[in-house]
């Protein structure tokens, strides 16, 4: 056999799945017939993967992979271009708009799947190269309520302030609005031992494995949490020593919960008194117990208060900051944790620093080599940013990296209209997403297996992403795109490095001394196999390197006095309630086969075969009254729009509720139904409650 015809030697790298915040360990192998994936013995997934993880390599060579820049011509069509032409066009238009309307005429919208390096440089690009305050990211739709509640209660926000593996020793776990059996299946390996209490209006696969399933009406989770706190107190389960030594603010919180008797809680939520009592007794009787929240509790116009109420319950039982027990949030997106703490959130600088803090501004500006006074202040939250596009006071241009808001944003029809009103829409992506198809300029960027970097999973552990291959010819990395634009906007090239290792070294300096301190973490330590959770400060070569902090709060919470705070919260109705015209409540969520807006997973044949189209779950009695049969096409309508979806009859669903997954495009976009009501503390939209009617399509 000649040397030319010899088969290529396989190449293998150890990396992590590109999807959810578990960041399951994987081993990728490249051979002549393509890329294969196997799970690794990583602690989080323990040798398991879900359907999405097993099929992730198929997205690397999808037929419509973007390989050349596209520019919309005078005829209104996107046509191939070269990089210099595309970047020159973008930079020129950005300069014109900024000169005419000011720096806030340009907005930036990022994503929770970007690596730490890309999230960091994107935030720096917005504030230094553009000088705009108009930057936020799609993680605002995912973790913001839990972040606001965690910061208020503990002084710091980390999805899980303990390793995932700690859950494997739990006796009881309460899951409020989380369905990990579908959204992150390998996590269930850590929940096999525990008795599960699942709070969800649907009988999900997770609820099907629960010892106790509480089915509150959508939008009443806060009332349920208050009722559970009430029972904790009146039935004598309060941990008085813990409250005295480690917390403050219990009395005002109790004054809100005292009115939530079991009977009143049942009237509002629909959860029977007996089930409320059973839940509290399970939690209180466990030696090791956890309270975990997910999107079902958080994606409400009162989501931050709802999470605070569940944290109050955990504090009353003495769980947070105790080895073997605690409170945590199941972060959704792959880098939802790192994405929000490194600077692409409207009100934050790298290291979880507040952008309004004078000292924080000075420290970050010094690393960036710019005057602190040149940094803009806080901008609007994600939906507010999208809602303002193309208006008199809003951005005239938007740069989108790693997001598909045409499908994933609330009030999606309105958001598409706002995007269409822009003078310039630029999208960096690797497939022609629904948002990319609207763009004036599309920039093809590398995928996960074609780049290196770091991500931070839901337990605050910093992980290495390693490349298996180079990007296709004509494709650049997001870092290269940002550098190319920054230089064209007059920035010195060395201010915007495009090598991930260089960016990470700067990121370390920019987070030094902050709440989310990465300064003691390095590629060398990660490549050496160390498990490093932030905060991990740099000890400056004195003694052994800091080992990282896998478990937060064991000695003290992050407030100056070391105590956790109860927050006094009370139930209030959702922004929109059912009525005669719209008698049902629609709630949205994820399903096993797809991820986020579906831009990736809808291109994988086996996943599309498993879930090929939009569907609506409905109770058989409700369907019968609406004239709908199983498998029929239904039209679901809210005050904002209509969705066409295939009917699935589900006996375990509440009769007043319908459920739609939000992964589908076109007329199947579930977010055509959702509204623009926002949580005042977090900016989280109310995805989980929309008043609707349903009938034959």
CSV table of N, CA and C in Angstrom, one decimal, residues 418-528:
chain,number,residue,atom,x,y,z
A,418,UNK,N,-38.4,43.7,15.7
A,418,UNK,CA,-37.4,44.7,16.1
A,418,UNK,C,-36.0,44.4,15.4
A,419,UNK,N,-35.7,43.2,15.2
A,419,UNK,CA,-34.5,42.9,14.5
A,419,UNK,C,-34.5,43.4,13.0
A,420,UNK,N,-35.7,43.2,12.4
A,420,UNK,CA,-35.9,43.7,11.1
A,420,UNK,C,-35.8,45.2,10.9
A,421,UNK,N,-36.0,45.9,12.0
A,421,UNK,CA,-36.0,47.4,12.0
A,421,UNK,C,-34.6,48.0,12.1
A,422,UNK,N,-33.6,47.1,12.4
A,422,UNK,CA,-32.3,47.6,12.5
A,422,UNK,C,-31.7,48.1,11.2
A,423,UNK,N,-30.7,49.0,11.3
A,423,UNK,CA,-29.9,49.4,10.2
A,423,UNK,C,-28.9,48.4,9.8
A,424,UNK,N,-28.4,47.6,10.8
A,424,UNK,CA,-27.4,46.6,10.6
A,424,UNK,C,-27.6,45.5,11.6
A,425,UNK,N,-27.7,44.3,11.1
A,425,UNK,CA,-27.7,43.1,12.0
A,425,UNK,C,-26.6,42.2,11.5
A,426,UNK,N,-25.7,41.9,12.4
A,426,UNK,CA,-24.5,41.0,12.2
A,426,UNK,C,-24.6,39.8,13.1
A,427,UNK,N,-24.5,38.6,12.5
A,427,UNK,CA,-24.6,37.3,13.2
A,427,UNK,C,-23.4,36.5,13.0
A,428,UNK,N,-22.7,36.1,14.1
A,428,UNK,CA,-21.6,35.1,14.0
A,428,UNK,C,-22.2,33.7,14.4
A,429,UNK,N,-22.1,32.8,13.5
A,429,UNK,CA,-22.7,31.4,13.8
A,429,UNK,C,-22.0,30.4,12.9
A,430,UNK,N,-22.3,29.1,13.1
A,430,UNK,CA,-21.7,28.1,12.3
A,430,UNK,C,-22.8,27.4,11.4
A,431,UNK,N,-24.0,27.7,11.7
A,431,UNK,CA,-25.1,27.2,10.9
A,431,UNK,C,-26.1,28.4,10.6
A,432,UNK,N,-26.8,28.4,9.5
A,432,UNK,CA,-27.8,29.5,9.2
A,432,UNK,C,-29.0,29.4,10.1
A,433,UNK,N,-28.9,29.8,11.4
A,433,UNK,CA,-30.0,29.9,12.3
A,433,UNK,C,-31.1,30.8,11.8
A,434,UNK,N,-32.2,30.8,12.4
A,434,UNK,CA,-33.3,31.7,12.0
A,434,UNK,C,-32.9,33.1,12.2
A,435,UNK,N,-32.1,33.4,13.2
A,435,UNK,CA,-31.6,34.8,13.3
A,435,UNK,C,-30.6,35.2,12.2
A,436,UNK,N,-29.7,34.2,11.9
A,436,UNK,CA,-28.7,34.5,10.9
A,436,UNK,C,-29.4,34.7,9.5
A,437,UNK,N,-30.5,34.1,9.3
A,437,UNK,CA,-31.1,34.3,8.0
A,437,UNK,C,-31.7,35.7,7.9
A,438,UNK,N,-31.9,36.4,9.0
A,438,UNK,CA,-32.4,37.8,8.9
A,438,UNK,C,-31.2,38.8,8.8
A,439,UNK,N,-30.0,38.3,9.0
A,439,UNK,CA,-28.9,39.3,9.1
A,439,UNK,C,-28.5,40.0,7.8
A,440,UNK,N,-27.8,41.1,8.0
A,440,UNK,CA,-27.2,41.8,6.8
A,440,UNK,C,-25.8,41.2,6.5
A,441,UNK,N,-25.2,40.8,7.6
A,441,UNK,CA,-23.9,40.1,7.4
A,441,UNK,C,-23.8,38.9,8.3
A,442,UNK,N,-23.4,37.8,7.8
A,442,UNK,CA,-23.3,36.5,8.5
A,442,UNK,C,-21.8,36.1,8.5
A,443,UNK,N,-21.2,35.9,9.7
A,443,UNK,CA,-19.8,35.6,9.8
A,443,UNK,C,-19.7,34.1,10.3
A,444,UNK,N,-19.1,33.2,9.5
A,444,UNK,CA,-19.0,31.8,9.8
A,444,UNK,C,-17.9,31.6,10.8
A,445,UNK,N,-18.2,31.0,11.9
A,445,UNK,CA,-17.2,30.8,13.0
A,445,UNK,C,-17.1,29.3,13.4
A,446,UNK,N,-16.0,29.0,14.1
A,446,UNK,CA,-15.6,27.7,14.5
A,446,UNK,C,-16.6,27.0,15.5
A,447,UNK,N,-16.6,25.7,15.4
A,447,UNK,CA,-17.4,25.0,16.4
A,447,UNK,C,-16.6,24.5,17.5
A,448,UNK,N,-17.2,23.8,18.5
A,448,UNK,CA,-16.6,23.4,19.7
A,448,UNK,C,-15.4,22.4,19.5
A,449,UNK,N,-15.5,21.5,18.6
A,449,UNK,CA,-14.4,20.6,18.4
A,449,UNK,C,-13.2,21.2,17.5
A,450,UNK,N,-13.4,22.4,17.1
A,450,UNK,CA,-12.4,23.1,16.3
A,450,UNK,C,-11.7,24.2,17.0
A,451,UNK,N,-11.8,24.3,18.3
A,451,UNK,CA,-11.3,25.4,19.1
A,451,UNK,C,-10.9,25.0,20.5
A,452,UNK,N,-10.0,25.7,21.1
A,452,UNK,CA,-9.7,25.4,22.5
A,452,UNK,C,-10.2,26.6,23.3
A,453,UNK,N,-10.2,26.3,24.6
A,453,UNK,CA,-10.7,27.3,25.6
A,453,UNK,C,-11.1,26.7,26.9
A,454,UNK,N,-11.8,27.4,27.7
A,454,UNK,CA,-12.3,26.9,28.9
A,454,UNK,C,-13.8,27.2,29.1
A,455,UNK,N,-14.5,26.4,29.8
A,455,UNK,CA,-15.9,26.6,30.2
A,455,UNK,C,-16.0,26.3,31.7
A,456,UNK,N,-17.0,26.9,32.3
A,456,UNK,CA,-17.3,26.7,33.8
A,456,UNK,C,-18.6,26.0,33.9
A,457,UNK,N,-18.6,24.8,34.5
A,457,UNK,CA,-19.9,24.0,34.5
A,457,UNK,C,-20.7,24.5,35.7
A,458,UNK,N,-21.8,23.8,35.9
A,458,UNK,CA,-22.8,24.2,36.9
A,458,UNK,C,-22.3,24.2,38.3
A,459,UNK,N,-21.2,23.5,38.6
A,459,UNK,CA,-20.7,23.4,39.9
A,459,UNK,C,-19.5,24.3,40.1
A,460,UNK,N,-19.3,25.3,39.2
A,460,UNK,CA,-18.2,26.2,39.3
A,460,UNK,C,-16.8,25.6,39.0
A,461,UNK,N,-16.8,24.5,38.3
A,461,UNK,CA,-15.6,23.9,37.9
A,461,UNK,C,-15.1,24.3,36.6
A,462,UNK,N,-13.9,24.8,36.4
A,462,UNK,CA,-13.4,25.3,35.2
A,462,UNK,C,-12.8,24.1,34.4
A,463,UNK,N,-13.2,24.0,33.1
A,463,UNK,CA,-12.9,22.8,32.3
A,463,UNK,C,-12.2,23.2,31.0
A,464,UNK,N,-11.4,22.3,30.5
A,464,UNK,CA,-10.7,22.6,29.3
A,464,UNK,C,-11.4,22.0,28.1
A,465,UNK,N,-11.7,22.9,27.1
A,465,UNK,CA,-12.1,22.4,25.8
A,465,UNK,C,-10.9,22.3,24.9
A,466,UNK,N,-10.8,21.1,24.2
A,466,UNK,CA,-9.6,20.9,23.4
A,466,UNK,C,-10.0,20.6,22.0
A,467,UNK,N,-9.3,21.1,21.0
A,467,UNK,CA,-9.7,20.9,19.6
A,467,UNK,C,-9.3,19.6,19.0
A,468,UNK,N,-10.1,19.0,18.3
A,468,UNK,CA,-9.8,17.8,17.5
A,468,UNK,C,-9.3,18.1,16.1
A,469,UNK,N,-9.7,19.2,15.6
A,469,UNK,CA,-9.4,19.5,14.2
A,469,UNK,C,-9.4,21.0,14.0
A,470,UNK,N,-8.9,21.4,12.8
A,470,UNK,CA,-8.9,22.8,12.5
A,470,UNK,C,-10.3,23.2,11.9
A,471,UNK,N,-10.7,24.4,12.0
A,471,UNK,CA,-12.0,24.8,11.3
A,471,UNK,C,-11.8,24.6,9.8
A,472,UNK,N,-12.9,24.5,9.1
A,472,UNK,CA,-12.9,24.4,7.7
A,472,UNK,C,-12.3,25.7,7.1
A,473,UNK,N,-11.7,25.5,5.9
A,473,UNK,CA,-11.2,26.7,5.2
A,473,UNK,C,-12.2,27.8,5.1
A,474,UNK,N,-11.9,29.0,5.3
A,474,UNK,CA,-12.8,30.1,5.2
A,474,UNK,C,-13.5,30.4,6.5
A,475,UNK,N,-13.3,29.6,7.6
A,475,UNK,CA,-14.0,29.8,8.8
A,475,UNK,C,-13.0,30.4,9.9
A,476,UNK,N,-13.4,31.4,10.7
A,476,UNK,CA,-12.6,31.9,11.7
A,476,UNK,C,-13.2,31.7,13.1
A,477,UNK,N,-12.4,31.9,14.1
A,477,UNK,CA,-12.9,31.8,15.5
A,477,UNK,C,-13.6,33.1,15.8
A,478,UNK,N,-14.4,33.1,16.9
A,478,UNK,CA,-15.0,34.3,17.4
A,478,UNK,C,-14.0,35.3,17.9
A,479,UNK,N,-12.9,34.8,18.5
A,479,UNK,CA,-11.8,35.7,18.9
A,479,UNK,C,-11.2,36.4,17.8
A,480,UNK,N,-11.0,35.7,16.6
A,480,UNK,CA,-10.4,36.3,15.5
A,480,UNK,C,-11.4,37.4,14.9
A,481,UNK,N,-12.7,37.1,14.9
A,481,UNK,CA,-13.7,38.1,14.5
A,481,UNK,C,-13.6,39.3,15.3
A,482,UNK,N,-13.6,39.2,16.6
A,482,UNK,CA,-13.6,40.3,17.5
A,482,UNK,C,-12.3,41.1,17.4
A,483,UNK,N,-11.2,40.5,17.2
A,483,UNK,CA,-9.9,41.2,17.0
A,483,UNK,C,-10.0,41.9,15.7
A,484,UNK,N,-10.5,41.3,14.6
A,484,UNK,CA,-10.5,41.9,13.3
A,484,UNK,C,-11.4,43.2,13.3
A,485,UNK,N,-12.5,43.1,14.0
A,485,UNK,CA,-13.4,44.3,14.1
A,485,UNK,C,-12.8,45.4,15.0
A,486,UNK,N,-12.2,45.0,16.1
A,486,UNK,CA,-11.6,45.9,17.0
A,486,UNK,C,-10.5,46.7,16.4
A,487,UNK,N,-9.6,46.1,15.6
A,487,UNK,CA,-8.5,46.8,14.9
A,487,UNK,C,-9.1,47.7,13.9
A,488,UNK,N,-10.1,47.3,13.2
A,488,UNK,CA,-10.8,48.2,12.2
A,488,UNK,C,-11.5,49.4,12.8
A,489,UNK,N,-11.8,49.2,14.1
A,489,UNK,CA,-12.4,50.3,14.9
A,489,UNK,C,-11.4,51.2,15.6
A,490,UNK,N,-10.1,51.0,15.3
A,490,UNK,CA,-9.1,51.8,15.8
A,490,UNK,C,-8.4,51.4,17.1
A,491,UNK,N,-8.6,50.1,17.5
A,491,UNK,CA,-8.0,49.6,18.7
A,491,UNK,C,-6.6,49.0,18.3
A,492,UNK,N,-5.7,49.1,19.3
A,492,UNK,CA,-4.4,48.4,19.0
A,492,UNK,C,-4.6,46.9,19.0
A,493,UNK,N,-3.9,46.2,18.1
A,493,UNK,CA,-4.1,44.8,17.9
A,493,UNK,C,-3.8,44.0,19.2
A,494,UNK,N,-2.8,44.4,20.0
A,494,UNK,CA,-2.4,43.7,21.2
A,494,UNK,C,-3.5,43.8,22.3
A,495,UNK,N,-4.4,44.7,22.2
A,495,UNK,CA,-5.5,44.8,23.2
A,495,UNK,C,-6.5,43.7,23.0
A,496,UNK,N,-6.6,43.1,21.9
A,496,UNK,CA,-7.6,42.1,21.6
A,496,UNK,C,-6.9,40.8,21.0
A,497,UNK,N,-6.3,40.1,21.9
A,497,UNK,CA,-5.6,38.8,21.4
A,497,UNK,C,-6.6,37.9,20.9
A,498,UNK,N,-6.2,37.1,19.9
A,498,UNK,CA,-7.1,36.1,19.4
A,498,UNK,C,-6.7,34.6,19.7
A,499,UNK,N,-5.7,34.5,20.5
A,499,UNK,CA,-5.3,33.1,21.0
A,499,UNK,C,-5.9,32.9,22.3
A,500,UNK,N,-6.7,31.8,22.5
A,500,UNK,CA,-7.4,31.6,23.8
A,500,UNK,C,-6.5,31.6,25.0
A,501,UNK,N,-5.3,31.1,24.9
A,501,UNK,CA,-4.4,31.0,26.0
A,501,UNK,C,-4.1,32.5,26.5
A,502,UNK,N,-3.8,33.3,25.5
A,502,UNK,CA,-3.5,34.7,25.9
A,502,UNK,C,-4.7,35.4,26.5
A,503,UNK,N,-5.9,35.1,26.0
A,503,UNK,CA,-7.1,35.7,26.5
A,503,UNK,C,-7.3,35.2,28.0
A,504,UNK,N,-7.1,33.9,28.2
A,504,UNK,CA,-7.3,33.4,29.5
A,504,UNK,C,-6.3,34.0,30.5
A,505,UNK,N,-5.0,34.2,30.1
A,505,UNK,CA,-4.1,34.9,31.0
A,505,UNK,C,-4.5,36.3,31.4
A,506,UNK,N,-5.1,37.0,30.4
A,506,UNK,CA,-5.6,38.3,30.8
A,506,UNK,C,-6.9,38.2,31.7
A,507,UNK,N,-7.7,37.2,31.4
A,507,UNK,CA,-8.9,37.0,32.2
A,507,UNK,C,-8.5,36.7,33.7
A,508,UNK,N,-7.4,36.0,33.9
A,508,UNK,CA,-7.0,35.7,35.2
A,508,UNK,C,-6.7,37.0,35.9
A,509,UNK,N,-6.0,37.9,35.3
A,509,UNK,CA,-5.6,39.2,35.9
A,509,UNK,C,-6.9,40.0,36.1
A,510,UNK,N,-7.8,40.0,35.2
A,510,UNK,CA,-9.0,40.8,35.3
A,510,UNK,C,-9.9,40.3,36.5
A,511,UNK,N,-9.8,39.1,36.9
A,511,UNK,CA,-10.7,38.6,37.9
A,511,UNK,C,-10.0,38.5,39.3
A,512,UNK,N,-8.7,38.9,39.3
A,512,UNK,CA,-7.9,38.7,40.6
A,512,UNK,C,-8.6,39.5,41.7
A,513,UNK,N,-8.8,38.9,42.8
A,513,UNK,CA,-9.4,39.5,44.0
A,513,UNK,C,-10.9,39.6,43.9
A,514,UNK,N,-11.6,39.2,42.9
A,514,UNK,CA,-13.0,39.3,42.8
A,514,UNK,C,-13.7,38.1,43.4
A,515,UNK,N,-15.0,38.1,43.5
A,515,UNK,CA,-15.8,37.0,44.0
A,515,UNK,C,-15.6,35.8,43.2
A,516,UNK,N,-15.6,35.9,41.8
A,516,UNK,CA,-15.3,34.8,41.0
A,516,UNK,C,-13.8,34.9,40.5
A,517,UNK,N,-12.9,34.5,41.4
A,517,UNK,CA,-11.5,34.7,41.2
A,517,UNK,C,-10.9,33.5,40.4
A,518,UNK,N,-10.5,33.8,39.2
A,518,UNK,CA,-9.8,32.7,38.4
A,518,UNK,C,-8.3,32.8,38.4
A,519,UNK,N,-7.7,33.8,39.1
A,519,UNK,CA,-6.3,34.1,38.9
A,519,UNK,C,-5.4,32.9,39.2
A,520,UNK,N,-5.8,32.0,40.1
A,520,UNK,CA,-4.9,30.9,40.4
A,520,UNK,C,-5.1,29.7,39.4
A,521,UNK,N,-6.0,29.8,38.4
A,521,UNK,CA,-6.2,28.7,37.5
A,521,UNK,C,-5.4,29.0,36.2
A,522,UNK,N,-4.8,27.9,35.7
A,522,UNK,CA,-4.1,28.1,34.4
A,522,UNK,C,-4.3,26.9,33.6
A,523,UNK,N,-4.1,27.0,32.3
A,523,UNK,CA,-4.2,25.9,31.3
A,523,UNK,C,-3.3,24.7,31.8
A,524,UNK,N,-2.1,25.1,32.3
A,524,UNK,CA,-1.2,24.0,32.8
A,524,UNK,C,-1.8,23.2,33.9
A,525,UNK,N,-2.4,23.9,34.9
A,525,UNK,CA,-3.0,23.1,36.0
A,525,UNK,C,-4.1,22.3,35.5
A,526,UNK,N,-5.0,22.8,34.6
A,526,UNK,CA,-6.1,22.1,34.1
A,526,UNK,C,-5.6,20.9,33.3
A,527,UNK,N,-4.6,21.1,32.4
A,527,UNK,CA,-4.1,20.0,31.6
A,527,UNK,C,-3.4,19.0,32.5
A,528,UNK,N,-3.0,19.4,33.6
A,528,UNK,CA,-2.4,18.4,34.5
A,528,UNK,C,-3.4,17.6,35.3
